[in-house]
PDB file of C-alpha atoms in Angstrom:
ATOM      1  CA  ILE A   1       0.000   0.000   0.000  1.00 83.00           C
ATOM      2  CA  VAL A   2       2.814   2.401   0.885  1.00 84.00           C
ATOM      3  CA  GLY A   3       4.686   1.587  -2.332  1.00 83.00           C
ATOM      4  CA  CYS A   4       1.517   2.302  -4.276  1.00 84.00           C
ATOM      5  CA  LEU A   5       1.209   5.755  -2.718  1.00 83.00           C
ATOM      6  CA  VAL A   6       4.892   6.647  -2.837  1.00 83.00           C
ATOM      7  CA  GLY A   7       5.321   5.443  -6.417  1.00 83.00           C
ATOM      8  CA  ASN A   8       1.894   6.726  -7.470  1.00 85.00           C
ATOM      9  CA  ARG A   9       1.412   3.582  -9.531  1.00 84.00           C
ATOM     10  CA  PRO A  10      -0.466   0.303  -9.166  1.00 85.00           C
ATOM     11  CA  TYR A  11       1.178  -2.416  -7.110  1.00 85.00           C
ATOM     12  CA  ASP A  12       0.198  -5.986  -6.541  1.00 84.00           C
ATOM     13  CA  SER A  13       1.468  -8.725  -4.282  1.00 84.00           C
ATOM     14  CA  PHE A  14       1.874 -11.210  -7.153  1.00 82.00           C
ATOM     15  CA  ASN A  15       4.604  -9.363  -9.081  1.00 79.00           C
ATOM     16  CA  LEU A  16       6.982  -8.183  -6.361  1.00 75.00           C
ATOM     17  CA  ASP A  17      10.497  -7.115  -7.309  1.00 68.00           C
ATOM     18  CA  GLN A  18      13.226  -9.703  -6.842  1.00 63.00           C
ATOM     19  CA  GLY A  19      14.100  -9.976  -3.122  1.00 65.00           C
ATOM     20  CA  SER A  20      11.116  -7.861  -2.032  1.00 73.00           C
ATOM     21  CA  GLU A  21       8.725  -9.024   0.665  1.00 79.00           C
ATOM     22  CA  LEU A  22       5.342  -7.841   1.761  1.00 83.00           C
ATOM     23  CA  ILE A  23       5.363  -5.895   4.982  1.00 83.00           C
ATOM     24  CA  ILE A  24       3.368  -7.314   7.856  1.00 87.00           C
ATOM     25  CA  THR A  25       0.431  -4.919   7.496  1.00 87.00           C
ATOM     26  CA  ASP A  26       0.020  -5.886   3.833  1.00 89.00           C
ATOM     27  CA  THR A  27       0.073  -9.560   4.828  1.00 88.00           C
ATOM     28  CA  GLN A  28      -2.562  -8.931   7.484  1.00 90.00           C
ATOM     29  CA  ILE A  29      -4.788  -7.040   5.037  1.00 90.00           C
ATOM     30  CA  ILE A  30      -4.544  -9.916   2.540  1.00 90.00           C
ATOM     31  CA  ARG A  31      -5.462 -12.340   5.327  1.00 90.00           C
ATOM     32  CA  LEU A  32      -8.357 -10.084   6.372  1.00 90.00           C
ATOM     33  CA  LEU A  33      -9.606  -9.997   2.767  1.00 90.00           C
ATOM     34  CA  GLU A  34      -9.348 -13.812   2.673  1.00 89.00           C
ATOM     35  CA  ALA A  35      -7.396 -13.648  -0.580  1.00 90.00           C
ATOM     36  CA  GLU A  36      -4.143 -14.942  -2.045  1.00 90.00           C
ATOM     37  CA  GLY A  37      -2.905 -11.443  -2.694  1.00 90.00           C
ATOM     38  CA  MET A  38      -3.959  -7.884  -3.330  1.00 90.00           C
ATOM     39  CA  LEU A  39      -3.955  -5.199  -5.941  1.00 88.00           C
ATOM     40  CA  CYS A  40      -3.385  -1.591  -4.825  1.00 89.00           C
ATOM     41  CA  LEU A  41      -4.458   1.272  -7.058  1.00 91.00           C
ATOM     42  CA  PRO A  42      -3.410   4.846  -6.166  1.00 91.00           C
ATOM     43  CA  LEU A  43      -5.923   7.644  -5.957  1.00 92.00           C
ATOM     44  CA  ALA A  44      -4.091  10.891  -6.669  1.00 88.00           C
ATOM     45  CA  VAL A  45      -4.956  14.215  -8.254  1.00 89.00           C
ATOM     46  CA  ARG A  46      -2.092  16.351  -9.562  1.00 86.00           C
ATOM     47  CA  GLY A  47       0.397  14.710  -7.222  1.00 81.00           C
ATOM     48  CA  GLU A  48      -1.822  14.981  -4.147  1.00 85.00           C
ATOM     49  CA  TYR A  49      -2.711  11.651  -2.588  1.00 86.00           C
ATOM     50  CA  VAL A  50      -6.362  11.040  -1.875  1.00 89.00           C
ATOM     51  CA  GLY A  51      -6.207   7.353  -1.025  1.00 91.00           C
ATOM     52  CA  VAL A  52      -5.619   3.833  -2.256  1.00 92.00           C
ATOM     53  CA  ILE A  53      -8.061   1.242  -3.520  1.00 92.00           C
ATOM     54  CA  VAL A  54      -7.118  -2.182  -2.188  1.00 91.00           C
ATOM     55  CA  VAL A  55      -8.637  -5.259  -3.799  1.00 89.00           C
ATOM     56  CA  GLY A  56      -8.166  -8.783  -2.477  1.00 90.00           C
ATOM     57  CA  LEU A  57      -7.574 -11.229  -5.348  1.00 88.00           C
ATOM     58  CA  ASP A  58      -6.480 -14.726  -6.192  1.00 87.00           C
ATOM     59  CA  ARG A  59      -4.041 -15.303  -9.082  1.00 82.00           C
ATOM     60  CA  THR A  60      -6.692 -16.103 -11.704  1.00 80.00           C
ATOM     61  CA  LYS A  61      -8.690 -12.958 -10.976  1.00 82.00           C
ATOM     62  CA  HIS A  62      -5.490 -10.935 -11.063  1.00 78.00           C
ATOM     63  CA  SER A  63      -4.578 -12.172 -14.534  1.00 75.00           C
ATOM     64  CA  HIS A  64      -8.145 -11.437 -15.695  1.00 77.00           C
ATOM     65  CA  LEU A  65      -7.952  -7.860 -14.301  1.00 78.00           C
ATOM     66  CA  GLU A  66      -4.719  -7.173 -16.198  1.00 75.00           C
ATOM     67  CA  HIS A  67      -6.793  -7.054 -19.394  1.00 78.00           C
ATOM     68  CA  HIS A  68      -8.963  -4.286 -17.908  1.00 82.00           C
ATOM     69  CA  PHE A  69      -6.204  -2.165 -16.429  1.00 82.00           C
ATOM     70  CA  LYS A  70      -6.901   0.930 -18.531  1.00 85.00           C
ATOM     71  CA  LEU A  71     -10.504   0.886 -17.330  1.00 89.00           C
ATOM     72  CA  LEU A  72      -9.355   0.531 -13.717  1.00 88.00           C
ATOM     73  CA  GLU A  73      -6.939   3.446 -14.100  1.00 86.00           C
ATOM     74  CA  MET A  74      -9.678   5.599 -15.594  1.00 89.00           C
ATOM     75  CA  PHE A  75     -12.006   4.672 -12.722  1.00 91.00           C
ATOM     76  CA  CYS A  76      -9.270   5.535 -10.201  1.00 89.00           C
ATOM     77  CA  ARG A  77      -8.679   8.947 -11.807  1.00 89.00           C
ATOM     78  CA  GLU A  78     -12.405   9.746 -11.657  1.00 92.00           C
ATOM     79  CA  ALA A  79     -12.738   8.447  -8.086  1.00 92.00           C
ATOM     80  CA  ALA A  80      -9.684  10.433  -6.959  1.00 92.00           C
ATOM     81  CA  LEU A  81     -11.018  13.586  -8.589  1.00 93.00           C
ATOM     82  CA  ALA A  82     -14.439  13.168  -6.963  1.00 93.00           C
ATOM     83  CA  LEU A  83     -12.857  12.533  -3.556  1.00 93.00           C
ATOM     84  CA  ARG A  84     -10.494  15.507  -3.900  1.00 92.00           C
ATOM     85  CA  VAL A  85     -13.338  17.833  -4.891  1.00 93.00           C
ATOM     86  CA  GLU A  86     -15.243  16.691  -1.796  1.00 93.00           C
ATOM     87  CA  GLN A  87     -12.156  17.247   0.392  1.00 91.00           C
ATOM     88  CA  LEU A  88     -11.747  20.763  -0.989  1.00 92.00           C
ATOM     89  CA  ARG A  89     -15.431  21.471  -0.467  1.00 94.00           C
ATOM     90  CA  GLU A  90     -15.162  20.286   3.151  1.00 94.00           C
ATOM     91  CA  GLN A  91     -12.024  22.384   3.738  1.00 93.00           C
ATOM     92  CA  GLN A  92     -13.762  25.448   2.317  1.00 95.00           C
ATOM     93  CA  PHE A  93     -16.809  24.816   4.508  1.00 95.00           C
ATOM     94  CA  ARG A  94     -14.613  24.500   7.641  1.00 94.00           C
ATOM     95  CA  LYS A  95     -12.753  27.689   6.681  1.00 94.00           C
ATOM     96  CA  ILE A  96     -16.010  29.611   6.256  1.00 94.00           C
ATOM     97  CA  GLN A  97     -17.345  28.242   9.558  1.00 93.00           C
ATOM     98  CA  SER A  98     -14.105  29.224  11.290  1.00 91.00           C
ATOM     99  CA  GLU A  99     -14.233  32.742   9.830  1.00 92.00           C
ATOM    100  CA  ARG A 100     -17.874  33.136  10.868  1.00 91.00           C
ATOM    101  CA  ALA A 101     -17.083  31.924  14.378  1.00 87.00           C
ATOM    102  CA  ALA A 102     -14.143  34.339  14.605  1.00 87.00           C
ATOM    103  CA  ALA A 103     -16.348  37.231  13.423  1.00 88.00           C
ATOM    104  CA  SER A 104     -19.068  36.305  15.936  1.00 86.00           C
ATOM    105  CA  ILE A 105     -16.513  36.116  18.725  1.00 86.00           C
ATOM    106  CA  ALA A 106     -15.102  39.518  17.772  1.00 86.00           C
ATOM    107  CA  VAL A 107     -18.590  41.045  17.828  1.00 88.00           C
ATOM    108  CA  ALA A 108     -19.370  39.374  21.168  1.00 85.00           C
ATOM    109  CA  ARG A 109     -16.142  40.707  22.700  1.00 86.00           C
ATOM    110  CA  LYS A 110     -16.889  44.212  21.470  1.00 89.00           C
ATOM    111  CA  VAL A 111     -20.452  44.085  22.834  1.00 87.00           C
ATOM    112  CA  VAL A 112     -19.220  42.766  26.184  1.00 88.00           C
ATOM    113  CA  HIS A 113     -16.617  45.517  26.381  1.00 86.00           C
ATOM    114  CA  GLU A 114     -19.129  48.224  25.454  1.00 89.00           C
ATOM    115  CA  VAL A 115     -21.722  46.974  27.971  1.00 89.00           C
ATOM    116  CA  ASN A 116     -19.200  46.471  30.786  1.00 88.00           C
ATOM    117  CA  ASN A 117     -18.085  50.111  30.631  1.00 89.00           C
ATOM    118  CA  PRO A 118     -21.460  51.644  31.588  1.00 91.00           C
ATOM    119  CA  LEU A 119     -22.089  48.821  34.080  1.00 90.00           C
ATOM    120  CA  GLY A 120     -18.820  49.703  35.812  1.00 89.00           C
ATOM    121  CA  ILE A 121     -19.820  53.370  35.921  1.00 91.00           C
ATOM    122  CA  VAL A 122     -23.277  52.530  37.342  1.00 90.00           C
ATOM    123  CA  LYS A 123     -21.659  50.280  39.950  1.00 90.00           C
ATOM    124  CA  ASN A 124     -19.261  53.074  40.979  1.00 91.00           C
ATOM    125  CA  TYR A 125     -22.142  55.563  41.346  1.00 89.00           C
ATOM    126  CA  LEU A 126     -24.084  53.015  43.406  1.00 89.00           C
ATOM    127  CA  LYS A 127     -21.049  52.741  45.690  1.00 89.00           C
ATOM    128  CA  ILE A 128     -20.905  56.514  46.061  1.00 89.00           C
ATOM    129  CA  LEU A 129     -24.690  56.654  46.668  1.00 88.00           C
ATOM    130  CA  GLY A 130     -24.392  53.894  49.271  1.00 86.00           C
ATOM    131  CA  ILE A 131     -21.682  55.841  51.101  1.00 86.00           C
ATOM    132  CA  LYS A 132     -23.760  59.044  51.020  1.00 85.00           C
ATOM    133  CA  LEU A 133     -26.912  57.291  52.270  1.00 85.00           C
ATOM    134  CA  LYS A 134     -25.132  55.126  54.854  1.00 81.00           C
ATOM    135  CA  ASP A 135     -25.695  57.567  57.730  1.00 80.00           C
ATOM    136  CA  GLN A 136     -29.401  57.844  56.895  1.00 81.00           C
ATOM    137  CA  ALA A 137     -29.753  54.019  56.623  1.00 74.00           C
ATOM    138  CA  ILE A 138     -32.082  54.251  53.642  1.00 79.00           C
ATOM    139  CA  GLY A 139     -31.872  52.361  50.360  1.00 82.00           C
ATOM    140  CA  GLN A 140     -28.983  50.095  51.431  1.00 83.00           C
ATOM    141  CA  ASP A 141     -30.875  46.882  50.607  1.00 83.00           C
ATOM    142  CA  GLU A 142     -31.871  48.256  47.226  1.00 85.00           C
ATOM    143  CA  ILE A 143     -28.279  49.315  46.458  1.00 86.00           C
ATOM    144  CA  ARG A 144     -27.032  45.838  47.476  1.00 85.00           C
ATOM    145  CA  ILE A 145     -29.618  44.191  45.185  1.00 86.00           C
ATOM    146  CA  LEU A 146     -28.671  46.482  42.286  1.00 88.00           C
ATOM    147  CA  ASN A 147     -24.972  45.613  42.796  1.00 87.00           C
ATOM    148  CA  GLU A 148     -25.786  41.904  42.816  1.00 88.00           C
ATOM    149  CA  GLU A 149     -27.766  42.246  39.583  1.00 88.00           C
ATOM    150  CA  ILE A 150     -24.931  44.167  37.934  1.00 90.00           C
ATOM    151  CA  ASP A 151     -22.544  41.388  39.008  1.00 89.00           C
ATOM    152  CA  ARG A 152     -24.946  38.835  37.531  1.00 87.00           C
ATOM    153  CA  ILE A 153     -25.052  40.723  34.208  1.00 89.00           C
ATOM    154  CA  THR A 154     -21.242  40.924  34.221  1.00 87.00           C
ATOM    155  CA  HIS A 155     -21.061  37.165  34.830  1.00 87.00           C
ATOM    156  CA  ILE A 156     -23.488  36.471  31.949  1.00 86.00           C
ATOM    157  CA  LEU A 157     -21.473  38.713  29.640  1.00 85.00           C
ATOM    158  CA  GLY A 158     -18.293  36.947  30.726  1.00 83.00           C
ATOM    159  CA  GLY A 159     -19.860  33.674  29.617  1.00 82.00           C
ATOM    160  CA  LEU A 160     -20.218  35.053  26.081  1.00 77.00           C
ATOM    161  CA  THR A 161     -16.481  35.553  25.738  1.00 72.00           C
ATOM    162  CA  ALA A 162     -15.481  32.481  27.761  1.00 70.00           C
ATOM    163  CA  VAL A 163     -16.755  30.286  24.907  1.00 60.00           C
ATOM    164  CA  SER A 164     -14.275  31.900  22.549  1.00 53.00           C
ATOM    165  CA  LYS A 165     -11.211  31.485  24.762  1.00 55.00           C
ATOM    166  CA  GLU A 166      -9.043  28.565  23.820  1.00 53.00           C
ATOM    167  CA  THR A 167      -8.854  25.872  26.435  1.00 51.00           C
ATOM    168  CA  SER A 168      -5.369  24.950  27.490  1.00 54.00           C
ATOM    169  CA  ARG A 169      -4.329  21.358  27.092  1.00 64.00           C
ATOM    170  CA  LYS A 170      -2.768  19.655  30.046  1.00 73.00           C
ATOM    171  CA  SER A 171       0.243  17.434  29.644  1.00 82.00           C
ATOM    172  CA  THR A 172       0.395  14.169  31.488  1.00 84.00           C
ATOM    173  CA  LEU A 173       3.241  11.782  32.040  1.00 87.00           C
ATOM    174  CA  VAL A 174       3.091   8.549  30.061  1.00 85.00           C
ATOM    175  CA  ASP A 175       4.771   5.282  30.978  1.00 87.00           C
ATOM    176  CA  ILE A 176       6.115   4.258  27.564  1.00 90.00           C
ATOM    177  CA  ASN A 177       7.316   0.893  28.863  1.00 89.00           C
ATOM    178  CA  ALA A 178       3.807   0.026  30.056  1.00 84.00           C
ATOM    179  CA  LEU A 179       2.379   1.009  26.662  1.00 84.00           C
ATOM    180  CA  LEU A 180       4.922  -1.177  24.874  1.00 86.00           C
ATOM    181  CA  ARG A 181       4.180  -4.129  27.183  1.00 82.00           C
ATOM    182  CA  ASP A 182       0.466  -3.735  26.422  1.00 80.00           C
ATOM    183  CA  LEU A 183       1.165  -3.578  22.669  1.00 81.00           C
ATOM    184  CA  ILE A 184       3.265  -6.737  22.871  1.00 81.00           C
ATOM    185  CA  LYS A 185       0.432  -8.525  24.686  1.00 78.00           C
ATOM    186  CA  LEU A 186      -2.035  -7.413  22.005  1.00 75.00           C
ATOM    187  CA  THR A 187       0.118  -8.277  19.002  1.00 77.00           C
ATOM    188  CA  ALA A 188       2.102 -11.312  20.192  1.00 75.00           C
ATOM    189  CA  GLU A 189      -0.469 -13.820  18.931  1.00 72.00           C
ATOM    190  CA  SER A 190      -1.023 -12.362  15.465  1.00 69.00           C
ATOM    191  CA  LEU A 191       2.402 -10.885  14.663  1.00 70.00           C
ATOM    192  CA  MET A 192       5.170 -12.615  16.572  1.00 67.00           C
ATOM    193  CA  ARG A 193       4.289 -16.277  17.040  1.00 67.00           C
ATOM    194  CA  GLU A 194       4.311 -17.116  13.333  1.00 68.00           C
ATOM    195  CA  LYS A 195       7.708 -15.423  12.782  1.00 67.00           C
ATOM    196  CA  LYS A 196       9.039 -16.605  16.182  1.00 65.00           C
TER     197      LYS A 196
END
């Protein structure tokens, strides 16, 4: 499969170069396909890889397919083109979505900033009013309630911009030896026993 992509040409397991062997993943794919071998056809558009078509075959089917190779290559070109167009469409869609999200975030930040300024001024005047009315003991409960509501509005506005802030990723230590031991346990039966 890798040779097919790197060489950007069809490969099959029946006509390997002298001294070449299949790598273990190719062997496993052939086994999974319950076939004698496989044919790999590259899907590329103007040098950009889109994928590989892998077909499990026995020798007789392979020799029959050789007569239809031009048709297969034409199919692969069309399939690669269709897949690449879809990839480009998806990339464009994600770019537009990202730009819209960025514009919405910018607007939200500006609105939050503009609303927070007068809220801060109102809160400061409430503080001054509370100090002036403290000796007369009137309106203190109302001033406290107004301050709480302003804090609540500030908290709600903060939630608008919190969505836009990137979350930091935390690093964690990994025990590589434990991972390797687990991989050996998982693959010993299928990969190592046969080759000893």
